[in-house]
Coordinates of C-alpha atoms and ligand atoms in Angstrom, one line a residue:
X1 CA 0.0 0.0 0.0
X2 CA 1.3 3.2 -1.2
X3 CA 0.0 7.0 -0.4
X4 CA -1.6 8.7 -3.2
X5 CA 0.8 10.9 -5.0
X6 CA -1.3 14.2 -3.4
X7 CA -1.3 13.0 0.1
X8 CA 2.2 14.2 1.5
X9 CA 1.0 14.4 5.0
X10 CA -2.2 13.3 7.0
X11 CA -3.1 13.5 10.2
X12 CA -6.4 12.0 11.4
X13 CA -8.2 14.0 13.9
X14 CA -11.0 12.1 16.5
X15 CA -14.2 13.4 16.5
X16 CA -16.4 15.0 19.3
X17 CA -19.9 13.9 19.9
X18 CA -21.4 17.1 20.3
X19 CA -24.8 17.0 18.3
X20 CA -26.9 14.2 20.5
X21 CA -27.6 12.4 17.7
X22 CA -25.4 9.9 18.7
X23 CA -22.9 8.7 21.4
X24 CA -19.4 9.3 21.8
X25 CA -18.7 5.2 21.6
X26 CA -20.8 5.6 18.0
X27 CA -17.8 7.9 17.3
X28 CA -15.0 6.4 19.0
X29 CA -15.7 3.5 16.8
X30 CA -15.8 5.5 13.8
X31 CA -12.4 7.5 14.9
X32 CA -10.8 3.6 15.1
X33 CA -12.7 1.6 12.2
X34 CA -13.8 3.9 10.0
X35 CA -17.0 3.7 10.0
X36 CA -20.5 2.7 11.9
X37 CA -24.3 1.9 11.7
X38 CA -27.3 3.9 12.5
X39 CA -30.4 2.4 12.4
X40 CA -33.8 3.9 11.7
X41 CA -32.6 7.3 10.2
X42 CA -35.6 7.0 8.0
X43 CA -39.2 6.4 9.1
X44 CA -40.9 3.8 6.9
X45 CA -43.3 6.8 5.1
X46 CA -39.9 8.7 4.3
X47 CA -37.9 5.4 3.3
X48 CA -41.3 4.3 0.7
X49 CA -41.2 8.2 -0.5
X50 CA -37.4 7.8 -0.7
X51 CA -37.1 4.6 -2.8
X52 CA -40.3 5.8 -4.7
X53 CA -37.7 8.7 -6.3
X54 CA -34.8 6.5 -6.3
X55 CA -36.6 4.0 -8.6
X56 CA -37.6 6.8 -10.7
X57 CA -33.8 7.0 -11.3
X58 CA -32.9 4.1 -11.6
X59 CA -35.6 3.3 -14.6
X60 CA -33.8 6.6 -15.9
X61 CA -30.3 5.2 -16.1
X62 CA -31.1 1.8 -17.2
X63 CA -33.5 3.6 -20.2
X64 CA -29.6 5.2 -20.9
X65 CA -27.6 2.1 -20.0
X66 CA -29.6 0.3 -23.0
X67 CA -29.0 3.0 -25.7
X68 CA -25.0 1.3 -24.9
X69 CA -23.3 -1.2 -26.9
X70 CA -24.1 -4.5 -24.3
X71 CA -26.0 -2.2 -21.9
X72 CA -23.2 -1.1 -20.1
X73 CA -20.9 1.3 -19.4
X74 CA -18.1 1.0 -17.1
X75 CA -19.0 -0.5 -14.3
X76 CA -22.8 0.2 -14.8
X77 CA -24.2 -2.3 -16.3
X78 CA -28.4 -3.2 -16.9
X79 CA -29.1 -6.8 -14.7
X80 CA -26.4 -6.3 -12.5
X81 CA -25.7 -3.0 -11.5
X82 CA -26.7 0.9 -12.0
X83 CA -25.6 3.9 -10.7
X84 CA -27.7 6.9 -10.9
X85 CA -26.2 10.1 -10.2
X86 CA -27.3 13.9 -9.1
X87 CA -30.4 13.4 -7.9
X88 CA -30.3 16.5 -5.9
X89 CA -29.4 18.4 -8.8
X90 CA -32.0 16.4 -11.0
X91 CA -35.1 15.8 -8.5
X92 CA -35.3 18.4 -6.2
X93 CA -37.9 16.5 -4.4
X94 CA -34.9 14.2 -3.1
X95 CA -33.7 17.2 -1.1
X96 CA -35.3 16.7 2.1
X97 CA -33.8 13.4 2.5
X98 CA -30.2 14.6 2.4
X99 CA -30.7 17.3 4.8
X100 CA -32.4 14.6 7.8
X101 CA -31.7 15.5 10.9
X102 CA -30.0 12.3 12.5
X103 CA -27.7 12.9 9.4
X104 CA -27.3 16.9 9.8
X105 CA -26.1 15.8 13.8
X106 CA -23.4 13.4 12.2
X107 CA -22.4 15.3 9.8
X108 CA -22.4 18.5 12.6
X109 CA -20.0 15.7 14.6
X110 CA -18.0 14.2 11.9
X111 CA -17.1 17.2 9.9
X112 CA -18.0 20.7 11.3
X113 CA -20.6 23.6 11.4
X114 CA -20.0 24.3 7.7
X115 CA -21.0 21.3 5.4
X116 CA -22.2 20.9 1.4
X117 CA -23.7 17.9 0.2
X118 CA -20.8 17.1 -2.1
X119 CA -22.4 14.2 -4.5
X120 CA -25.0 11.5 -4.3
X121 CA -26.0 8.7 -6.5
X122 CA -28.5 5.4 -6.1
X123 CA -26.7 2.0 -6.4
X124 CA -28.7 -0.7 -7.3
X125 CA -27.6 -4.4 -7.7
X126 CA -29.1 -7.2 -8.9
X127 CA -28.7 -10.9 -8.3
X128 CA -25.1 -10.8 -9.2
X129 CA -23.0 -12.1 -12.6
X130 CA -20.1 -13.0 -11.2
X131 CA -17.5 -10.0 -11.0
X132 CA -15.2 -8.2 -8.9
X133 CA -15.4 -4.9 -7.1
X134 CA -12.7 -3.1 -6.6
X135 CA -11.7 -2.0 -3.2
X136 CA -11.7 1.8 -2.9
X137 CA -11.5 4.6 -0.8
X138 CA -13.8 7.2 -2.3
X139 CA -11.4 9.8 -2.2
X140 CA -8.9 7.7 -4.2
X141 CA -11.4 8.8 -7.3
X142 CA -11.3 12.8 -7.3
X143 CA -9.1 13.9 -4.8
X144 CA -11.0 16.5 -2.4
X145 CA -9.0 18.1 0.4
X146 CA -9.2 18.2 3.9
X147 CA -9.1 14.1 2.6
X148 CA -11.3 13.1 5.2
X149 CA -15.3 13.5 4.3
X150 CA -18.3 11.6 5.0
X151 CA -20.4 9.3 3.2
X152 CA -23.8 8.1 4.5
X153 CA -24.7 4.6 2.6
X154 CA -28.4 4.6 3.1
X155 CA -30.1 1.0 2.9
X156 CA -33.3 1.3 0.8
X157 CA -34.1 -2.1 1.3
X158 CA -32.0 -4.6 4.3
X159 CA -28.4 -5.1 3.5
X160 CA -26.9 -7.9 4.8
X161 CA -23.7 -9.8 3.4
X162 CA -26.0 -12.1 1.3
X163 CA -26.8 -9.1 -1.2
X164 CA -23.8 -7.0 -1.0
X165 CA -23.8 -4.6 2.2
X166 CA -20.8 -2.1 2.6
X167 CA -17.6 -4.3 3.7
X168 CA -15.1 -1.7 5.5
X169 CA -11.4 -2.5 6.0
X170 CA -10.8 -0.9 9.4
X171 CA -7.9 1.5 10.4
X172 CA -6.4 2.4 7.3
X173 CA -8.2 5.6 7.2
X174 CA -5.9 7.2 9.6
X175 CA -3.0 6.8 6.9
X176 CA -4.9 9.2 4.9
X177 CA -5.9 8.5 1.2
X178 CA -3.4 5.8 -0.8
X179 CA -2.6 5.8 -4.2
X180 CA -5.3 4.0 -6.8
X181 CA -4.8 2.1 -10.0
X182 CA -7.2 1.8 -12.9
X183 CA -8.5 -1.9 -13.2
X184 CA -10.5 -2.0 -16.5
X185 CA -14.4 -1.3 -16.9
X186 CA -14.6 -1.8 -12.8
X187 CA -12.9 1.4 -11.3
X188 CA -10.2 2.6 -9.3
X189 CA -8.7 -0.2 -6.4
X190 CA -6.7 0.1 -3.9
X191 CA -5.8 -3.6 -3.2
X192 CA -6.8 -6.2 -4.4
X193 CA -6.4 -8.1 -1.1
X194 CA -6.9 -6.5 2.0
X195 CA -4.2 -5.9 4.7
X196 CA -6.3 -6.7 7.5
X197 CA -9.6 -8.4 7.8
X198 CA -12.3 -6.4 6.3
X199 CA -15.1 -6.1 8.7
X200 CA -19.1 -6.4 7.4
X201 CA -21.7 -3.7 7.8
X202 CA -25.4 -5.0 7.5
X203 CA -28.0 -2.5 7.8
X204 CA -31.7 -2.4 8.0
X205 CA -33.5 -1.0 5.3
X206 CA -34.1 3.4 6.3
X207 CA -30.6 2.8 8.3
X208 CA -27.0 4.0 7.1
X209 CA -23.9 2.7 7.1
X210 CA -21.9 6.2 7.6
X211 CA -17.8 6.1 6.8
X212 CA -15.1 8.0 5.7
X213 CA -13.5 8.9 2.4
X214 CA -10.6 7.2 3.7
X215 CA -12.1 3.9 4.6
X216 CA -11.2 1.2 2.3
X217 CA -14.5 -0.3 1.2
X218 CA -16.2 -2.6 -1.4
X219 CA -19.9 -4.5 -1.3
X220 CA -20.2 -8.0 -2.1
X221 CA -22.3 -9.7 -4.4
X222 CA -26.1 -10.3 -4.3
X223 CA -26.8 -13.5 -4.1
X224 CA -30.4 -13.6 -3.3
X225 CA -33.3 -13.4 -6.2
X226 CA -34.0 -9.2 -4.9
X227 CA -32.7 -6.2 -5.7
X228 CA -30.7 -4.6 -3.2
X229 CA -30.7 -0.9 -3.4
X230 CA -29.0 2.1 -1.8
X231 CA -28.9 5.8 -2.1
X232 CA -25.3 7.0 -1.0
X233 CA -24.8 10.5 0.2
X234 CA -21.2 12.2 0.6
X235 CA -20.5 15.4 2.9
X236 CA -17.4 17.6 2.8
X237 CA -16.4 20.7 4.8
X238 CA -17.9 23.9 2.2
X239 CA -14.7 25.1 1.8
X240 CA -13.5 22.0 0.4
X241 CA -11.8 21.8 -2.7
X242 CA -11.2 19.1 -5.6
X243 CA -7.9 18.8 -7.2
X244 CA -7.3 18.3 -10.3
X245 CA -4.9 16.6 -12.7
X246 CA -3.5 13.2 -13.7
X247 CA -2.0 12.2 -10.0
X248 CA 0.5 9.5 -11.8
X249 CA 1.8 12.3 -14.0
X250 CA 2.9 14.2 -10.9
X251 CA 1.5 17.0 -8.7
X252 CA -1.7 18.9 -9.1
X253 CA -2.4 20.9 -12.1
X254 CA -5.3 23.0 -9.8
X255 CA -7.8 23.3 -7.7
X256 CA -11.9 24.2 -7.2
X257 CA -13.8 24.6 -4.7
X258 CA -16.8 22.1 -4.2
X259 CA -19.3 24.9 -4.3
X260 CA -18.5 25.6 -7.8
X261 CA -19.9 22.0 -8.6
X262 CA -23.8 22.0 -9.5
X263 CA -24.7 18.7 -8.2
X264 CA -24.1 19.7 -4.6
X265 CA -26.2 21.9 -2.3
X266 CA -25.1 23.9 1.2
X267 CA -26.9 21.6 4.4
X268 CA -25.7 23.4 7.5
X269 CA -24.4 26.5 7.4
X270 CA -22.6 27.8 10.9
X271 CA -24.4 24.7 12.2
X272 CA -27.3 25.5 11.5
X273 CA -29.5 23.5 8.6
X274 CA -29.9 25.5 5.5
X275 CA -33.9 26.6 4.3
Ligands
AKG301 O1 -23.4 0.5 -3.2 C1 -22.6 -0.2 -3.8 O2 -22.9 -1.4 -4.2 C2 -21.2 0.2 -4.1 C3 -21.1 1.7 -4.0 C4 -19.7 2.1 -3.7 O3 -18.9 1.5 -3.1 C5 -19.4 3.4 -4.2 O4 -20.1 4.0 -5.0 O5 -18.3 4.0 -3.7

């Protein structure tokens, strides 16, 4: 395991329960693994409402995925996997959901009083063709800095390791974000086998999963006859920025800040939730 290129120094800070949303063991656990589970951050109206716009999306992207030669395109691909991105750019009715009040608190906790709702997509996989996924952090795709955001892996329906719920590998996010290689039509990896044991997190459906950009991660195959879907949410500090530039051809051509990107929106603003 190497550092990416852009990471020449990291420091990982632990986090404060300050909000009451949850308990300072919650985020203990986070500060050492990398990651934890929240149950019931949805009530079952909101989760129906929720997946109702989520499947709306999804019917969106597979309509696109079949105008593709085989009906896929990278790793999205129609009958096994689809990944529909900026819904709260493209259904504004989704906005609500990112800006729940159990996630505001962790967000409040895990990242500070200023935070924009940096990117969000619905993942949905079907009983699986055989194929691997690569293990990632998700800042080892565009590299944002401070390294360290959040992302909030909300179960539409229950994820358990029989239909691919988030695998972590725990600890490496204190090292700070590691350098990524291509593999072909899949994505960016990190390893292909992890250093230490990865570590499963099942969650109920209208619960999250909630780790760091830093936290080495995959999900499994399905291997049951139902789709398993999930909306995944990520959360940066407002004044992040993305750089930019080819990280194997050296150091960073430049920079933007977040809030230039469309497909995010402000969610707390001095700590307190935006209108
Ligand atoms: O939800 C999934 O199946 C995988 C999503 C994921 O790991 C990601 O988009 O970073």
């Amino acid at each position: 395991m190497k550092p990416h290129p852009w990471n020449e120094s990291f420091t990982w800070e632990p986090h404060t329960a300050r909000s009451g949303v949850v308990t300072q063991s919650q985020l203990d656990q986070f500060d050492e693994l990398g990651y934890f589970v929240v149950e019931n951050v949805y009530s079952p109206d909101e989760l129906a409402e929720l997946t109702r716009i989520t499947d709306e999306a999804e019917e969106e992207a597979i309509a696109e995925l079949k105008k593709q030669d085989g009906e896929r395109f990278l790793i999205s691909e129609n009958g096994a996997i689809t990944f529909a991105g900026q819904l709260v750019r493209q259904k504004p009715e989704i906005r609500p959901f990112v800006k729940n009040k159990t996630i505001l608190g962790i967000c409040a906790d895990l990242i500070g009083p200023n935070v924009r709702m940096y990117h969000d997509q619905a993942v949905y996989k079907m009983t699986e063709k055989p194929r691997r996924f690569p293990w990632h952090q998700d800042n080892g795709y565009l590299y944002v800095e401070p390294q360290h955001y959040l992302t909030c892996w909300i179960a539409l329906t229950d994820a358990t390791i029989h239909n691919g719920c988030p695998q972590v590998v725990p600890g490496i996010h204190k090292d700070g974000t590691l350098a990524h290689y291509y593999v072909d039509t899949l994505g960016f990896e990190c390893f292909e086998e992890p250093p230490v044991a990865p570590l499963v997190a099942e969650v109920k459906a209208g619960g999250a999963v909630f780790f760091s950009s830093l936290t080495p991660h995959l999900t499994g195959p399905n291997f049951t006859d139902s789709t398993r879907k999930a909306y995944i949410v990520q959360y940066a500090a407002s004044d992040a920025r993305v750089l930019e530039g080819n990280a194997d051809a050296g150091e960073s051509t430049g920079s933007h800040a977040i809030s230039e990107e469309p497909r995010g929106i402000a969610v707390l603003e001095n700590g307190v939730p935006t209108v």
